[in-house]
């Protein structure tokens, strides 16, 4: 074959391919419906100026890969038939779609043809895409007569020079990375709803007005490089990329956009992220997050009639999750989690089948079903919120560990005008401080706190102690927010081998006491001293009890305790078998010397009587349906509490009491604290204590209003609120 014929053949093939591509229907895809994440949803097609759905007949993971890549994601994780994300409306554009997986668009895949379908919307297909996006993804806008193709890689808020040092960045130009260059957006068709979405994706609950004169003056001096599209958001989107593209803009040659200017947003940070605390009154939220490893995530709990309860995950979606996030001072929701992904709660399920418009001030303003019958704590809803970039992770590191989750703690601090790395004094270093470190690093929960780190060879240049006297409450977002010595370091042990260290974990247990059972089982018993000799040996009686006084009696406040593990991993003793303590009198081992504290307090908090319980038998007494017991104390067996199980200490065993022999009649507070010394890591220590109101008349005792965790009644909250 001659060279001329070869070239002619190649030209002909190229022409045929070009004609085929030109004849291929132009479509645009989007993810809609009841979404829990921005990268999942009902798959919808824009064709012939109308949005429609796709039938699940013959749909496959290969077709899902094509759709997700067309949407700008790396691929698909899964696909869902039978309108899992809700039924769509309008036309069913595609049916019997057959893709090989290599197509660039669903329009290239064989099907019945556009609009040819015998399906109903109960068969609408959905996809779950890989959350990672394709660098330089090509957005195709078919909402205008002329198809425009642009590449969008990233979105940012770029502050002006006078705001560069502000953390977090709350104000600046909205810019889109397009074909490797940062471009501004013309504000001619920009709306406050667009700003709301932009602020939300950067971790801010709202937007506000800004000084337009400053930016107008700057815009007069600099040449612009505008992006060629407008954006149209409803205000409920989790990300600007989820908004619809508006019509293509035609920037003037001189760099202007008609009468408009570059888009600027000014965001309102939540209270925890604001540079200065507001002195104005702030209403305490009726919503809280529990059980999350990182800032801005957790199981959703709401306050109703003074009692905290959970939310059932029926109909739980990104819109409802975003209401929670904004209410708590975060941005929009990244994920709406179901199936108790962040641990099971305790107590009532307050809300079910929540439906929000997206603009409510509180989750309690949304429509919901009061009837939670059929909902269990296995269906507790949770959220992960967008939070502002505070740069916390850049100022702390773990050094010398065997993996990224452990090591000596080293912090970046200013010394003599320059930034240097140094260690943290380990004196009084404990699990609460380790919890803050792991949170700051984004490494989950603390599993251990170390006061010696000689086995981890850290950076020798960072051996000097730069932080001492650290004491954290556990709510801090970073270690410098904890109480600590100022410029005058005081660390007698020095750094080096005695520097503080941590190990972190993705999961942790979470112990919660059943307050209702305590309230139901409380009673008094007068017991003779001759039957209390072992209890006396284990320090379970008050100091007035005498060893050889066999004729007297002690008055004991008895009760049962049921301790549930509602976390995400098993609760295990800190020490192994070899370190357990044998107690001859009761003839058993103590795996944790002080597992619970029992106290009777005066109304002003003074301790009037006390007791404690050693962990001589941590085991799975009972478990939720479908969960197998793993721990049994018999025969020196493994001790612990499995996730979804509970350990019961009956009222009639030794030391399951408070000795109130010397207590006068009156009103008291009965308090139980689990894991009081934080010997074992947990995801949440705030629910480790229980309090009851208590009245003693010298003969009988009444306990009532028992509750776990924070105060049950919030001051100023009307009865029956929500």
PDB file of N, CA, C and O in Angstrom, residues 275-319:
ATOM      1  N   UNK A 275     -11.226  34.483  66.297  1.00  0.00           N
ATOM      2  CA  UNK A 275      -9.974  34.999  66.859  1.00  0.00           C
ATOM      3  C   UNK A 275     -10.182  35.631  68.223  1.00  0.00           C
ATOM      4  O   UNK A 275      -9.301  35.664  69.058  1.00  0.00           O
ATOM      5  N   UNK A 276     -11.382  36.158  68.459  1.00  0.00           N
ATOM      6  CA  UNK A 276     -11.694  36.737  69.764  1.00  0.00           C
ATOM      7  C   UNK A 276     -13.090  36.315  70.160  1.00  0.00           C
ATOM      8  O   UNK A 276     -13.992  36.242  69.324  1.00  0.00           O
ATOM      9  N   UNK A 277     -13.283  36.031  71.432  1.00  0.00           N
ATOM     10  CA  UNK A 277     -14.576  35.547  71.910  1.00  0.00           C
ATOM     11  C   UNK A 277     -15.587  36.684  71.935  1.00  0.00           C
ATOM     12  O   UNK A 277     -15.297  37.802  72.345  1.00  0.00           O
ATOM     13  N   UNK A 278     -16.783  36.377  71.493  1.00  0.00           N
ATOM     14  CA  UNK A 278     -17.858  37.356  71.530  1.00  0.00           C
ATOM     15  C   UNK A 278     -18.385  37.467  72.950  1.00  0.00           C
ATOM     16  O   UNK A 278     -18.520  36.485  73.672  1.00  0.00           O
ATOM     17  N   UNK A 279     -18.687  38.687  73.381  1.00  0.00           N
ATOM     18  CA  UNK A 279     -19.196  38.884  74.735  1.00  0.00           C
ATOM     19  C   UNK A 279     -20.707  38.808  74.781  1.00  0.00           C
ATOM     20  O   UNK A 279     -21.301  38.819  75.838  1.00  0.00           O
ATOM     21  N   UNK A 280     -21.340  38.737  73.615  1.00  0.00           N
ATOM     22  CA  UNK A 280     -22.791  38.672  73.568  1.00  0.00           C
ATOM     23  C   UNK A 280     -23.309  37.325  74.035  1.00  0.00           C
ATOM     24  O   UNK A 280     -22.602  36.332  74.073  1.00  0.00           O
ATOM     25  N   UNK A 281     -24.594  37.291  74.405  1.00  0.00           N
ATOM     26  CA  UNK A 281     -25.213  36.053  74.869  1.00  0.00           C
ATOM     27  C   UNK A 281     -25.383  35.087  73.713  1.00  0.00           C
ATOM     28  O   UNK A 281     -25.827  35.470  72.645  1.00  0.00           O
ATOM     29  N   UNK A 282     -25.035  33.862  73.956  1.00  0.00           N
ATOM     30  CA  UNK A 282     -25.214  32.815  72.951  1.00  0.00           C
ATOM     31  C   UNK A 282     -26.067  31.713  73.547  1.00  0.00           C
ATOM     32  O   UNK A 282     -25.746  31.162  74.586  1.00  0.00           O
ATOM     33  N   UNK A 283     -27.144  31.394  72.876  1.00  0.00           N
ATOM     34  CA  UNK A 283     -28.042  30.347  73.347  1.00  0.00           C
ATOM     35  C   UNK A 283     -27.339  29.004  73.258  1.00  0.00           C
ATOM     36  O   UNK A 283     -26.688  28.689  72.279  1.00  0.00           O
ATOM     37  N   UNK A 284     -27.455  28.227  74.338  1.00  0.00           N
ATOM     38  CA  UNK A 284     -26.817  26.913  74.340  1.00  0.00           C
ATOM     39  C   UNK A 284     -27.539  25.999  73.365  1.00  0.00           C
ATOM     40  O   UNK A 284     -28.761  25.866  73.394  1.00  0.00           O
ATOM     41  N   UNK A 285     -26.803  25.347  72.446  1.00  0.00           N
ATOM     42  CA  UNK A 285     -27.454  24.484  71.456  1.00  0.00           C
ATOM     43  C   UNK A 285     -28.189  23.326  72.117  1.00  0.00           C
ATOM     44  O   UNK A 285     -27.798  22.846  73.184  1.00  0.00           O
ATOM     45  N   UNK A 286     -29.250  22.883  71.468  1.00  0.00           N
ATOM     46  CA  UNK A 286     -29.985  21.709  71.923  1.00  0.00           C
ATOM     47  C   UNK A 286     -29.452  20.449  71.258  1.00  0.00           C
ATOM     48  O   UNK A 286     -30.071  19.392  71.337  1.00  0.00           O
ATOM     49  N   UNK A 287     -28.305  20.589  70.593  1.00  0.00           N
ATOM     50  CA  UNK A 287     -27.684  19.480  69.869  1.00  0.00           C
ATOM     51  C   UNK A 287     -26.224  19.377  70.292  1.00  0.00           C
ATOM     52  O   UNK A 287     -25.574  20.388  70.569  1.00  0.00           O
ATOM     53  N   UNK A 288     -25.705  18.159  70.354  1.00  0.00           N
ATOM     54  CA  UNK A 288     -24.285  17.958  70.644  1.00  0.00           C
ATOM     55  C   UNK A 288     -23.777  16.749  69.856  1.00  0.00           C
ATOM     56  O   UNK A 288     -24.562  15.938  69.365  1.00  0.00           O
ATOM     57  N   UNK A 289     -22.434  16.643  69.742  1.00  0.00           N
ATOM     58  CA  UNK A 289     -21.799  15.504  69.078  1.00  0.00           C
ATOM     59  C   UNK A 289     -21.012  14.710  70.104  1.00  0.00           C
ATOM     60  O   UNK A 289     -20.293  15.286  70.922  1.00  0.00           O
ATOM     61  N   UNK A 290     -21.138  13.386  70.035  1.00  0.00           N
ATOM     62  CA  UNK A 290     -20.432  12.512  70.966  1.00  0.00           C
ATOM     63  C   UNK A 290     -19.798  11.342  70.203  1.00  0.00           C
ATOM     64  O   UNK A 290     -20.334  10.868  69.207  1.00  0.00           O
ATOM     65  N   UNK A 291     -18.660  10.879  70.698  1.00  0.00           N
ATOM     66  CA  UNK A 291     -18.039   9.668  70.169  1.00  0.00           C
ATOM     67  C   UNK A 291     -17.168   9.865  68.948  1.00  0.00           C
ATOM     68  O   UNK A 291     -16.655   8.893  68.405  1.00  0.00           O
ATOM     69  N   UNK A 292     -16.964  11.107  68.504  1.00  0.00           N
ATOM     70  CA  UNK A 292     -16.135  11.348  67.328  1.00  0.00           C
ATOM     71  C   UNK A 292     -14.664  11.430  67.679  1.00  0.00           C
ATOM     72  O   UNK A 292     -14.290  11.891  68.751  1.00  0.00           O
ATOM     73  N   UNK A 293     -13.820  10.982  66.752  1.00  0.00           N
ATOM     74  CA  UNK A 293     -12.377  11.017  66.990  1.00  0.00           C
ATOM     75  C   UNK A 293     -11.800  12.401  66.744  1.00  0.00           C
ATOM     76  O   UNK A 293     -10.816  12.786  67.373  1.00  0.00           O
ATOM     77  N   UNK A 294     -12.393  13.139  65.828  1.00  0.00           N
ATOM     78  CA  UNK A 294     -11.826  14.417  65.413  1.00  0.00           C
ATOM     79  C   UNK A 294     -12.802  15.560  65.648  1.00  0.00           C
ATOM     80  O   UNK A 294     -13.993  15.346  65.913  1.00  0.00           O
ATOM     81  N   UNK A 295     -12.301  16.767  65.528  1.00  0.00           N
ATOM     82  CA  UNK A 295     -13.131  17.950  65.704  1.00  0.00           C
ATOM     83  C   UNK A 295     -14.230  17.954  64.644  1.00  0.00           C
ATOM     84  O   UNK A 295     -13.980  17.683  63.479  1.00  0.00           O
ATOM     85  N   UNK A 296     -15.450  18.245  65.052  1.00  0.00           N
ATOM     86  CA  UNK A 296     -16.540  18.383  64.087  1.00  0.00           C
ATOM     87  C   UNK A 296     -17.146  17.076  63.628  1.00  0.00           C
ATOM     88  O   UNK A 296     -17.755  17.023  62.567  1.00  0.00           O
ATOM     89  N   UNK A 297     -17.010  16.022  64.406  1.00  0.00           N
ATOM     90  CA  UNK A 297     -17.653  14.761  64.043  1.00  0.00           C
ATOM     91  C   UNK A 297     -18.161  14.070  65.290  1.00  0.00           C
ATOM     92  O   UNK A 297     -17.649  14.280  66.386  1.00  0.00           O
ATOM     93  N   UNK A 298     -19.198  13.255  65.118  1.00  0.00           N
ATOM     94  CA  UNK A 298     -19.705  12.511  66.259  1.00  0.00           C
ATOM     95  C   UNK A 298     -21.135  12.061  66.072  1.00  0.00           C
ATOM     96  O   UNK A 298     -21.810  12.416  65.094  1.00  0.00           O
ATOM     97  N   UNK A 299     -21.585  11.290  67.029  1.00  0.00           N
ATOM     98  CA  UNK A 299     -22.975  10.842  67.080  1.00  0.00           C
ATOM     99  C   UNK A 299     -23.851  12.040  67.459  1.00  0.00           C
ATOM    100  O   UNK A 299     -23.511  12.816  68.356  1.00  0.00           O
ATOM    101  N   UNK A 300     -24.973  12.220  66.767  1.00  0.00           N
ATOM    102  CA  UNK A 300     -25.846  13.366  67.016  1.00  0.00           C
ATOM    103  C   UNK A 300     -26.765  13.065  68.192  1.00  0.00           C
ATOM    104  O   UNK A 300     -27.465  12.044  68.200  1.00  0.00           O
ATOM    105  N   UNK A 301     -26.743  13.947  69.184  1.00  0.00           N
ATOM    106  CA  UNK A 301     -27.639  13.820  70.331  1.00  0.00           C
ATOM    107  C   UNK A 301     -28.373  15.132  70.542  1.00  0.00           C
ATOM    108  O   UNK A 301     -27.796  16.214  70.372  1.00  0.00           O
ATOM    109  N   UNK A 302     -29.658  15.036  70.893  1.00  0.00           N
ATOM    110  CA  UNK A 302     -30.487  16.224  71.093  1.00  0.00           C
ATOM    111  C   UNK A 302     -31.064  16.213  72.503  1.00  0.00           C
ATOM    112  O   UNK A 302     -31.248  15.160  73.112  1.00  0.00           O
ATOM    113  N   UNK A 303     -31.349  17.410  73.019  1.00  0.00           N
ATOM    114  CA  UNK A 303     -31.882  17.570  74.368  1.00  0.00           C
ATOM    115  C   UNK A 303     -33.384  17.771  74.297  1.00  0.00           C
ATOM    116  O   UNK A 303     -33.871  18.701  73.649  1.00  0.00           O
ATOM    117  N   UNK A 304     -34.124  16.897  74.955  1.00  0.00           N
ATOM    118  CA  UNK A 304     -35.587  16.990  74.975  1.00  0.00           C
ATOM    119  C   UNK A 304     -36.075  16.798  76.400  1.00  0.00           C
ATOM    120  O   UNK A 304     -35.758  15.793  77.033  1.00  0.00           O
ATOM    121  N   UNK A 305     -36.821  17.789  76.894  1.00  0.00           N
ATOM    122  CA  UNK A 305     -37.335  17.731  78.267  1.00  0.00           C
ATOM    123  C   UNK A 305     -36.224  17.450  79.279  1.00  0.00           C
ATOM    124  O   UNK A 305     -36.393  16.699  80.241  1.00  0.00           O
ATOM    125  N   UNK A 306     -35.051  18.038  79.032  1.00  0.00           N
ATOM    126  CA  UNK A 306     -33.942  17.906  79.962  1.00  0.00           C
ATOM    127  C   UNK A 306     -33.154  16.624  79.858  1.00  0.00           C
ATOM    128  O   UNK A 306     -32.247  16.392  80.651  1.00  0.00           O
ATOM    129  N   UNK A 307     -33.473  15.768  78.881  1.00  0.00           N
ATOM    130  CA  UNK A 307     -32.790  14.480  78.741  1.00  0.00           C
ATOM    131  C   UNK A 307     -32.154  14.391  77.360  1.00  0.00           C
ATOM    132  O   UNK A 307     -32.805  14.652  76.346  1.00  0.00           O
ATOM    133  N   UNK A 308     -30.871  13.998  77.310  1.00  0.00           N
ATOM    134  CA  UNK A 308     -30.186  13.818  76.031  1.00  0.00           C
ATOM    135  C   UNK A 308     -30.568  12.484  75.418  1.00  0.00           C
ATOM    136  O   UNK A 308     -30.619  11.460  76.108  1.00  0.00           O
ATOM    137  N   UNK A 309     -30.832  12.491  74.118  1.00  0.00           N
ATOM    138  CA  UNK A 309     -31.161  11.272  73.391  1.00  0.00           C
ATOM    139  C   UNK A 309     -30.603  11.338  71.982  1.00  0.00           C
ATOM    140  O   UNK A 309     -30.050  12.361  71.559  1.00  0.00           O
ATOM    141  N   UNK A 310     -30.746  10.273  71.238  1.00  0.00           N
ATOM    142  CA  UNK A 310     -30.141  10.173  69.910  1.00  0.00           C
ATOM    143  C   UNK A 310     -31.157  10.415  68.802  1.00  0.00           C
ATOM    144  O   UNK A 310     -32.338  10.659  69.045  1.00  0.00           O
ATOM    145  N   UNK A 311     -30.670  10.344  67.556  1.00  0.00           N
ATOM    146  CA  UNK A 311     -31.496  10.551  66.360  1.00  0.00           C
ATOM    147  C   UNK A 311     -31.434   9.286  65.522  1.00  0.00           C
ATOM    148  O   UNK A 311     -30.334   8.781  65.230  1.00  0.00           O
ATOM    149  N   UNK A 312     -32.594   8.768  65.123  1.00  0.00           N
ATOM    150  CA  UNK A 312     -32.641   7.575  64.282  1.00  0.00           C
ATOM    151  C   UNK A 312     -32.221   7.942  62.862  1.00  0.00           C
ATOM    152  O   UNK A 312     -32.506   9.038  62.371  1.00  0.00           O
ATOM    153  N   UNK A 313     -31.539   7.020  62.182  1.00  0.00           N
ATOM    154  CA  UNK A 313     -30.973   7.338  60.864  1.00  0.00           C
ATOM    155  C   UNK A 313     -31.952   7.182  59.699  1.00  0.00           C
ATOM    156  O   UNK A 313     -31.552   7.347  58.545  1.00  0.00           O
ATOM    157  N   UNK A 314     -33.227   6.881  59.966  1.00  0.00           N
ATOM    158  CA  UNK A 314     -34.200   6.804  58.881  1.00  0.00           C
ATOM    159  C   UNK A 314     -34.297   8.164  58.180  1.00  0.00           C
ATOM    160  O   UNK A 314     -34.549   9.192  58.820  1.00  0.00           O
ATOM    161  N   UNK A 315     -34.075   8.189  56.872  1.00  0.00           N
ATOM    162  CA  UNK A 315     -34.115   9.416  56.045  1.00  0.00           C
ATOM    163  C   UNK A 315     -32.973  10.387  56.353  1.00  0.00           C
ATOM    164  O   UNK A 315     -32.987  11.521  55.868  1.00  0.00           O
ATOM    165  N   UNK A 316     -31.996   9.973  57.141  1.00  0.00           N
ATOM    166  CA  UNK A 316     -30.888  10.877  57.504  1.00  0.00           C
ATOM    167  C   UNK A 316     -30.054  11.189  56.267  1.00  0.00           C
ATOM    168  O   UNK A 316     -29.637  10.292  55.544  1.00  0.00           O
ATOM    169  N   UNK A 317     -29.820  12.488  55.996  1.00  0.00           N
ATOM    170  CA  UNK A 317     -29.096  12.872  54.786  1.00  0.00           C
ATOM    171  C   UNK A 317     -28.221  14.090  55.035  1.00  0.00           C
ATOM    172  O   UNK A 317     -28.168  14.637  56.141  1.00  0.00           O
ATOM    173  N   UNK A 318     -27.504  14.508  53.980  1.00  0.00           N
ATOM    174  CA  UNK A 318     -26.571  15.633  54.107  1.00  0.00           C
ATOM    175  C   UNK A 318     -27.254  16.932  54.508  1.00  0.00           C
ATOM    176  O   UNK A 318     -26.673  17.753  55.213  1.00  0.00           O
ATOM    177  N   UNK A 319     -28.478  17.112  54.069  1.00  0.00           N
ATOM    178  CA  UNK A 319     -29.179  18.361  54.386  1.00  0.00           C
ATOM    179  C   UNK A 319     -29.420  18.478  55.891  1.00  0.00           C
ATOM    180  O   UNK A 319     -29.155  19.527  56.493  1.00  0.00           O
TER     181      UNK A 319
END
